[in-house]
Amino acid sequence: MRILAMGPLWRGSNAGGLFRALSREGCMIEIVDEFYFISLQTTKKPVKIIDRIIRPLQVREYNDAIIKKISAFQPQVVFVYKGMFVLPDTLHFAKKNNCHLVLFYPDVSLTAHGANIPNCLPLYDEIFTTKTFGIKDMSSKYGINNTFFIPHGFDPEIHRPLKISNEDFSIFGCDVSFIGTWSAKKEKFLSFLKEHVPEINLKIWGGQWDRATAQILKKSIEGKPVIGDLYAMAIQCSKINLGILSEKVSGSSSGDLITSRTFHIPGASGFMLHERNEESTLYYNENEEAGFFDGPEELVAKVKYYLSNDAKREEIRLGGYKRAVAGHSLDARARVILNELKRIK
């Protein structure tokens, strides 16, 4: 199958990992990386102002590059990961060139990332969503029913056991870590944990944690994200890796039930303590392959328990790693996607 894919390729991106998995499954792949065209990493205010002014020109150039690649590569499938900057006229061009249009949507809300995503939804032949409630949201809000649920997976090139030096451990080693973007709910859970177990070495990695107001967390916030190999290293160096889920946001009917970390942490051979719900417990056996908690009080109790039971924690860590390797890699997800596309085509 010849696939033209759109999405970022930076080391550790979920999009790049899935594209490489599709390649390992035998597909011919060409990629148009939005990061080559659209400036998304600027931090200084004057540059951000300039970015906003020129953004429409960057988006147009990005879409022109997609159109040129369709003409040159002649793909059977145009595979869009998230698609924040893909325009409807680009998809119309792909359809005129007999391309099968596929969207892989990894986020909670369909409306939180601008107008292009909802405007393009009706044009896709298939939509894969990593949220079970995403199927209901697309149907109720947009009348779209050509949707399929597929969970995230871990990237075996990134999320894998690493050799950890003493220097690495001095930087990343801790009792408990949370790796992810700030939200009010996550701050509430982590501050409650630190208040009730003040002696723990807690590290918080990720973006937007400058928004946190809880003083008790200030020394735990590392002030930057960890990506790629450093992400896997941070997971391995933490005795307990927390899976605290994002809350409901505008444009969605639910908060997260599982997320990419649900599979990254065990895939990188880390011990995972995950928020319990009807979906998260489907993937790992509780107290055998992962720990689970419901609410901040149980989070505190489980952290205390697992920090004082090294042997049990190690047993669960190994069980979770084996479970992830057996069925939760991006290669396994790529096979599901390709089987669905072959059935339809």
Short mmCIF file of N, CA and C in Angstrom, two decimals, residues 165-280:
data_model
loop_
_atom_site.label_atom_id
_atom_site.label_comp_id
_atom_site.label_asym_id
_atom_site.label_seq_id
_atom_site.Cartn_x
_atom_site.Cartn_y
_atom_site.Cartn_z
N SER A 165 23.03 5.32 33.59
CA SER A 165 24.26 5.60 34.32
C SER A 165 23.93 6.27 35.65
N ASN A 166 24.93 6.34 36.53
CA ASN A 166 24.74 7.04 37.80
C ASN A 166 24.41 8.51 37.57
N GLU A 167 25.02 9.10 36.54
CA GLU A 167 24.75 10.50 36.23
C GLU A 167 23.30 10.68 35.77
N ASP A 168 22.83 9.73 34.92
CA ASP A 168 21.43 9.78 34.48
C ASP A 168 20.50 9.72 35.68
N PHE A 169 20.80 8.80 36.59
CA PHE A 169 19.91 8.61 37.73
C PHE A 169 19.93 9.81 38.66
N SER A 170 21.06 10.49 38.74
CA SER A 170 21.12 11.68 39.59
C SER A 170 20.21 12.79 39.06
N ILE A 171 19.96 12.78 37.75
CA ILE A 171 19.08 13.79 37.14
C ILE A 171 17.62 13.37 37.19
N PHE A 172 17.36 12.11 36.84
CA PHE A 172 15.98 11.67 36.65
C PHE A 172 15.43 10.80 37.78
N GLY A 173 16.29 10.30 38.64
CA GLY A 173 15.84 9.39 39.68
C GLY A 173 14.89 10.05 40.67
N CYS A 174 13.82 9.35 41.04
CA CYS A 174 12.85 9.88 42.00
C CYS A 174 11.95 8.75 42.48
N ASP A 175 11.19 9.05 43.51
CA ASP A 175 10.19 8.10 44.00
C ASP A 175 8.99 8.05 43.06
N VAL A 176 8.49 9.24 42.71
CA VAL A 176 7.26 9.35 41.92
C VAL A 176 7.47 10.43 40.87
N SER A 177 6.98 10.17 39.67
CA SER A 177 7.03 11.20 38.63
C SER A 177 5.69 11.30 37.93
N PHE A 178 5.43 12.51 37.43
CA PHE A 178 4.35 12.69 36.46
C PHE A 178 4.96 13.40 35.26
N ILE A 179 4.71 12.86 34.06
CA ILE A 179 5.22 13.43 32.83
C ILE A 179 4.02 13.79 31.96
N GLY A 180 3.79 15.07 31.79
CA GLY A 180 2.65 15.50 30.99
C GLY A 180 2.37 16.97 31.18
N THR A 181 1.49 17.49 30.35
CA THR A 181 1.14 18.90 30.36
C THR A 181 0.27 19.24 31.57
N TRP A 182 0.47 20.43 32.11
CA TRP A 182 -0.31 20.90 33.25
C TRP A 182 -1.81 20.93 32.95
N SER A 183 -2.60 20.60 33.95
CA SER A 183 -4.03 20.94 33.98
C SER A 183 -4.42 21.11 35.43
N ALA A 184 -5.54 21.75 35.67
CA ALA A 184 -5.98 22.02 37.05
C ALA A 184 -6.17 20.73 37.83
N LYS A 185 -6.74 19.73 37.18
CA LYS A 185 -6.96 18.44 37.86
C LYS A 185 -5.65 17.79 38.25
N LYS A 186 -4.69 17.78 37.33
CA LYS A 186 -3.39 17.16 37.62
C LYS A 186 -2.69 17.89 38.77
N GLU A 187 -2.76 19.21 38.77
CA GLU A 187 -2.17 19.96 39.88
C GLU A 187 -2.84 19.60 41.20
N LYS A 188 -4.16 19.47 41.19
CA LYS A 188 -4.89 19.11 42.41
C LYS A 188 -4.44 17.76 42.95
N PHE A 189 -4.34 16.76 42.08
CA PHE A 189 -3.94 15.42 42.52
C PHE A 189 -2.51 15.43 43.05
N LEU A 190 -1.61 16.10 42.35
CA LEU A 190 -0.20 16.07 42.74
C LEU A 190 0.05 16.88 44.01
N SER A 191 -0.63 18.00 44.17
CA SER A 191 -0.47 18.77 45.41
C SER A 191 -1.04 18.02 46.60
N PHE A 192 -2.15 17.31 46.40
CA PHE A 192 -2.72 16.49 47.48
C PHE A 192 -1.73 15.40 47.88
N LEU A 193 -1.09 14.78 46.88
CA LEU A 193 -0.10 13.73 47.16
C LEU A 193 1.07 14.30 47.96
N LYS A 194 1.58 15.44 47.52
CA LYS A 194 2.75 16.02 48.20
C LYS A 194 2.40 16.49 49.60
N GLU A 195 1.19 16.99 49.79
CA GLU A 195 0.76 17.43 51.13
C GLU A 195 0.69 16.26 52.10
N HIS A 196 0.25 15.09 51.61
CA HIS A 196 0.05 13.95 52.49
C HIS A 196 1.25 13.02 52.56
N VAL A 197 2.17 13.15 51.63
CA VAL A 197 3.42 12.38 51.69
C VAL A 197 4.56 13.36 51.39
N PRO A 198 4.81 14.30 52.28
CA PRO A 198 5.76 15.39 51.98
C PRO A 198 7.19 14.93 51.79
N GLU A 199 7.51 13.76 52.31
CA GLU A 199 8.90 13.29 52.22
C GLU A 199 9.26 12.68 50.88
N ILE A 200 8.30 12.42 50.01
CA ILE A 200 8.62 11.76 48.74
C ILE A 200 9.37 12.71 47.80
N ASN A 201 10.24 12.10 47.02
CA ASN A 201 10.94 12.81 45.95
C ASN A 201 10.05 12.75 44.72
N LEU A 202 9.35 13.85 44.45
CA LEU A 202 8.41 13.94 43.33
C LEU A 202 8.99 14.82 42.24
N LYS A 203 8.98 14.33 41.00
CA LYS A 203 9.42 15.12 39.86
C LYS A 203 8.26 15.26 38.87
N ILE A 204 8.07 16.48 38.39
CA ILE A 204 7.01 16.78 37.42
C ILE A 204 7.67 17.35 36.17
N TRP A 205 7.50 16.62 35.07
CA TRP A 205 8.07 17.04 33.79
C TRP A 205 6.93 17.37 32.83
N GLY A 206 7.10 18.40 32.03
CA GLY A 206 6.08 18.70 31.04
C GLY A 206 5.88 20.20 30.85
N GLY A 207 5.03 20.53 29.90
CA GLY A 207 4.79 21.92 29.55
C GLY A 207 3.69 22.56 30.39
N GLN A 208 3.73 23.87 30.47
CA GLN A 208 2.70 24.73 31.08
C GLN A 208 2.62 24.62 32.60
N TRP A 209 3.62 23.99 33.24
CA TRP A 209 3.56 23.89 34.69
C TRP A 209 3.88 25.21 35.39
N ASP A 210 4.25 26.23 34.61
CA ASP A 210 4.39 27.56 35.19
C ASP A 210 3.02 28.13 35.59
N ARG A 211 1.96 27.48 35.15
CA ARG A 211 0.60 27.90 35.52
C ARG A 211 0.19 27.38 36.89
N ALA A 212 0.96 26.46 37.45
CA ALA A 212 0.61 25.87 38.75
C ALA A 212 0.73 26.93 39.85
N THR A 213 -0.22 26.94 40.76
CA THR A 213 -0.22 27.90 41.86
C THR A 213 0.08 27.26 43.21
N ALA A 214 0.08 25.93 43.28
CA ALA A 214 0.32 25.24 44.55
C ALA A 214 1.80 25.37 44.94
N GLN A 215 2.07 26.10 46.01
CA GLN A 215 3.45 26.32 46.43
C GLN A 215 4.17 25.03 46.78
N ILE A 216 3.42 24.06 47.26
CA ILE A 216 4.04 22.81 47.70
C ILE A 216 4.65 22.03 46.53
N LEU A 217 4.25 22.36 45.29
CA LEU A 217 4.77 21.67 44.12
C LEU A 217 5.97 22.37 43.49
N LYS A 218 6.29 23.58 43.93
CA LYS A 218 7.28 24.39 43.23
C LYS A 218 8.63 23.68 43.10
N LYS A 219 9.08 23.01 44.14
CA LYS A 219 10.38 22.33 44.09
C LYS A 219 10.34 21.05 43.26
N SER A 220 9.14 20.54 42.99
CA SER A 220 9.00 19.30 42.22
C SER A 220 8.91 19.55 40.73
N ILE A 221 8.54 20.77 40.34
CA ILE A 221 8.35 21.08 38.92
C ILE A 221 9.70 21.32 38.25
N GLU A 222 10.01 20.49 37.28
CA GLU A 222 11.30 20.57 36.60
C GLU A 222 11.35 21.71 35.59
N GLY A 223 10.21 22.19 35.12
CA GLY A 223 10.16 23.37 34.27
C GLY A 223 10.41 23.12 32.80
N LYS A 224 10.39 21.88 32.38
CA LYS A 224 10.60 21.57 30.96
C LYS A 224 10.04 20.19 30.67
N PRO A 225 9.73 19.94 29.40
CA PRO A 225 9.30 18.58 29.02
C PRO A 225 10.50 17.66 28.84
N VAL A 226 10.24 16.38 28.84
CA VAL A 226 11.24 15.38 28.44
C VAL A 226 10.64 14.61 27.27
N ILE A 227 11.39 14.49 26.19
CA ILE A 227 10.89 13.83 25.00
C ILE A 227 11.92 12.82 24.50
N GLY A 228 11.47 11.94 23.61
CA GLY A 228 12.38 10.98 23.00
C GLY A 228 13.04 10.07 24.01
N ASP A 229 14.34 9.87 23.87
CA ASP A 229 15.07 8.96 24.75
C ASP A 229 15.06 9.44 26.20
N LEU A 230 15.07 10.75 26.40
CA LEU A 230 15.04 11.26 27.77
C LEU A 230 13.70 10.95 28.45
N TYR A 231 12.65 10.89 27.67
CA TYR A 231 11.33 10.49 28.19
C TYR A 231 11.39 9.05 28.70
N ALA A 232 11.93 8.16 27.88
CA ALA A 232 12.06 6.76 28.30
C ALA A 232 12.97 6.65 29.52
N MET A 233 14.04 7.44 29.56
CA MET A 233 14.95 7.41 30.69
C MET A 233 14.26 7.88 31.97
N ALA A 234 13.49 8.96 31.87
CA ALA A 234 12.79 9.47 33.04
C ALA A 234 11.80 8.45 33.57
N ILE A 235 11.15 7.72 32.69
CA ILE A 235 10.22 6.66 33.11
C ILE A 235 10.96 5.59 33.88
N GLN A 236 12.09 5.13 33.36
CA GLN A 236 12.83 4.06 34.01
C GLN A 236 13.43 4.47 35.34
N CYS A 237 13.77 5.75 35.48
CA CYS A 237 14.42 6.22 36.70
C CYS A 237 13.44 6.54 37.81
N SER A 238 12.15 6.47 37.53
CA SER A 238 11.13 6.74 38.54
C SER A 238 10.60 5.42 39.11
N LYS A 239 10.55 5.32 40.42
CA LYS A 239 9.99 4.11 41.03
C LYS A 239 8.52 3.96 40.66
N ILE A 240 7.79 5.06 40.64
CA ILE A 240 6.36 5.05 40.31
C ILE A 240 6.11 6.13 39.26
N ASN A 241 5.50 5.73 38.13
CA ASN A 241 5.09 6.67 37.08
C ASN A 241 3.58 6.82 37.13
N LEU A 242 3.12 8.05 37.29
CA LEU A 242 1.69 8.28 37.45
C LEU A 242 0.99 8.47 36.11
N GLY A 243 -0.16 7.87 35.98
CA GLY A 243 -1.04 8.08 34.83
C GLY A 243 -2.26 8.85 35.28
N ILE A 244 -2.11 10.17 35.46
CA ILE A 244 -3.23 11.04 35.82
C ILE A 244 -3.82 11.56 34.51
N LEU A 245 -5.11 11.44 34.35
CA LEU A 245 -5.76 11.71 33.08
C LEU A 245 -6.30 13.13 32.98
N SER A 246 -6.35 13.63 31.77
CA SER A 246 -6.89 14.97 31.52
C SER A 246 -8.39 15.00 31.76
N GLU A 247 -8.87 16.11 32.26
CA GLU A 247 -10.29 16.29 32.50
C GLU A 247 -11.02 16.65 31.22
N LYS A 248 -12.34 16.64 31.31
CA LYS A 248 -13.18 17.02 30.16
C LYS A 248 -12.91 18.47 29.77
N VAL A 249 -12.85 18.72 28.46
CA VAL A 249 -12.64 20.07 27.95
C VAL A 249 -13.74 20.41 26.97
N SER A 250 -13.79 21.67 26.57
CA SER A 250 -14.80 22.12 25.61
C SER A 250 -14.69 21.33 24.31
N GLY A 251 -15.83 20.87 23.82
CA GLY A 251 -15.84 20.12 22.57
C GLY A 251 -15.78 18.62 22.74
N SER A 252 -15.72 18.13 23.99
CA SER A 252 -15.70 16.68 24.22
C SER A 252 -16.77 16.29 25.23
N SER A 253 -17.21 15.05 25.16
CA SER A 253 -18.24 14.57 26.09
C SER A 253 -17.63 13.90 27.31
N SER A 254 -16.30 13.76 27.33
CA SER A 254 -15.65 13.05 28.43
C SER A 254 -14.22 13.53 28.56
N GLY A 255 -13.65 13.35 29.73
CA GLY A 255 -12.21 13.46 29.88
C GLY A 255 -11.55 12.19 29.42
N ASP A 256 -10.22 12.19 29.43
CA ASP A 256 -9.48 11.00 29.00
C ASP A 256 -9.82 9.79 29.87
N LEU A 257 -9.86 8.63 29.24
CA LEU A 257 -9.98 7.35 29.93
C LEU A 257 -8.69 6.56 29.84
N ILE A 258 -8.03 6.67 28.71
CA ILE A 258 -6.66 6.21 28.53
C ILE A 258 -5.93 7.28 27.73
N THR A 259 -4.62 7.19 27.70
CA THR A 259 -3.83 8.16 26.95
C THR A 259 -2.58 7.47 26.43
N SER A 260 -1.74 8.20 25.73
CA SER A 260 -0.53 7.58 25.19
C SER A 260 0.36 7.04 26.30
N ARG A 261 0.40 7.73 27.46
CA ARG A 261 1.22 7.26 28.58
C ARG A 261 0.77 5.91 29.10
N THR A 262 -0.51 5.57 28.88
CA THR A 262 -1.02 4.26 29.30
C THR A 262 -0.19 3.13 28.70
N PHE A 263 0.42 3.39 27.55
CA PHE A 263 1.21 2.38 26.86
C PHE A 263 2.70 2.71 26.83
N HIS A 264 3.02 4.00 26.86
CA HIS A 264 4.44 4.39 26.87
C HIS A 264 5.15 3.90 28.13
N ILE A 265 4.50 4.05 29.29
CA ILE A 265 5.17 3.74 30.56
C ILE A 265 5.52 2.25 30.65
N PRO A 266 4.57 1.32 30.47
CA PRO A 266 4.97 -0.09 30.50
C PRO A 266 5.91 -0.46 29.36
N GLY A 267 5.72 0.15 28.17
CA GLY A 267 6.60 -0.14 27.04
C GLY A 267 8.03 0.23 27.31
N ALA A 268 8.24 1.29 28.11
CA ALA A 268 9.59 1.71 28.49
C ALA A 268 10.06 1.01 29.75
N SER A 269 9.34 -0.02 30.17
CA SER A 269 9.70 -0.84 31.33
C SER A 269 9.62 -0.08 32.64
N GLY A 270 8.62 0.80 32.73
CA GLY A 270 8.40 1.50 33.98
C GLY A 270 7.21 0.95 34.73
N PHE A 271 7.21 1.17 36.05
CA PHE A 271 6.05 0.80 36.87
C PHE A 271 5.00 1.90 36.74
N MET A 272 3.77 1.52 36.43
CA MET A 272 2.71 2.49 36.19
C MET A 272 1.63 2.41 37.26
N LEU A 273 1.29 3.57 37.83
CA LEU A 273 0.15 3.71 38.73
C LEU A 273 -0.84 4.63 38.03
N HIS A 274 -1.92 4.04 37.53
CA HIS A 274 -2.81 4.69 36.57
C HIS A 274 -4.17 4.96 37.19
N GLU A 275 -4.79 6.03 36.77
CA GLU A 275 -6.14 6.33 37.20
C GLU A 275 -7.08 5.20 36.74
N ARG A 276 -7.93 4.74 37.66
CA ARG A 276 -8.82 3.61 37.38
C ARG A 276 -10.12 4.11 36.76
N ASN A 277 -10.54 3.43 35.68
CA ASN A 277 -11.87 3.65 35.11
C ASN A 277 -12.24 2.39 34.33
N GLU A 278 -13.44 2.40 33.75
CA GLU A 278 -13.93 1.19 33.09
C GLU A 278 -13.10 0.81 31.87
N GLU A 279 -12.32 1.75 31.34
CA GLU A 279 -11.53 1.46 30.15
C GLU A 279 -10.08 1.12 30.48
N SER A 280 -9.47 1.88 31.39
CA SER A 280 -8.04 1.68 31.65
C SER A 280 -7.75 0.29 32.20
#
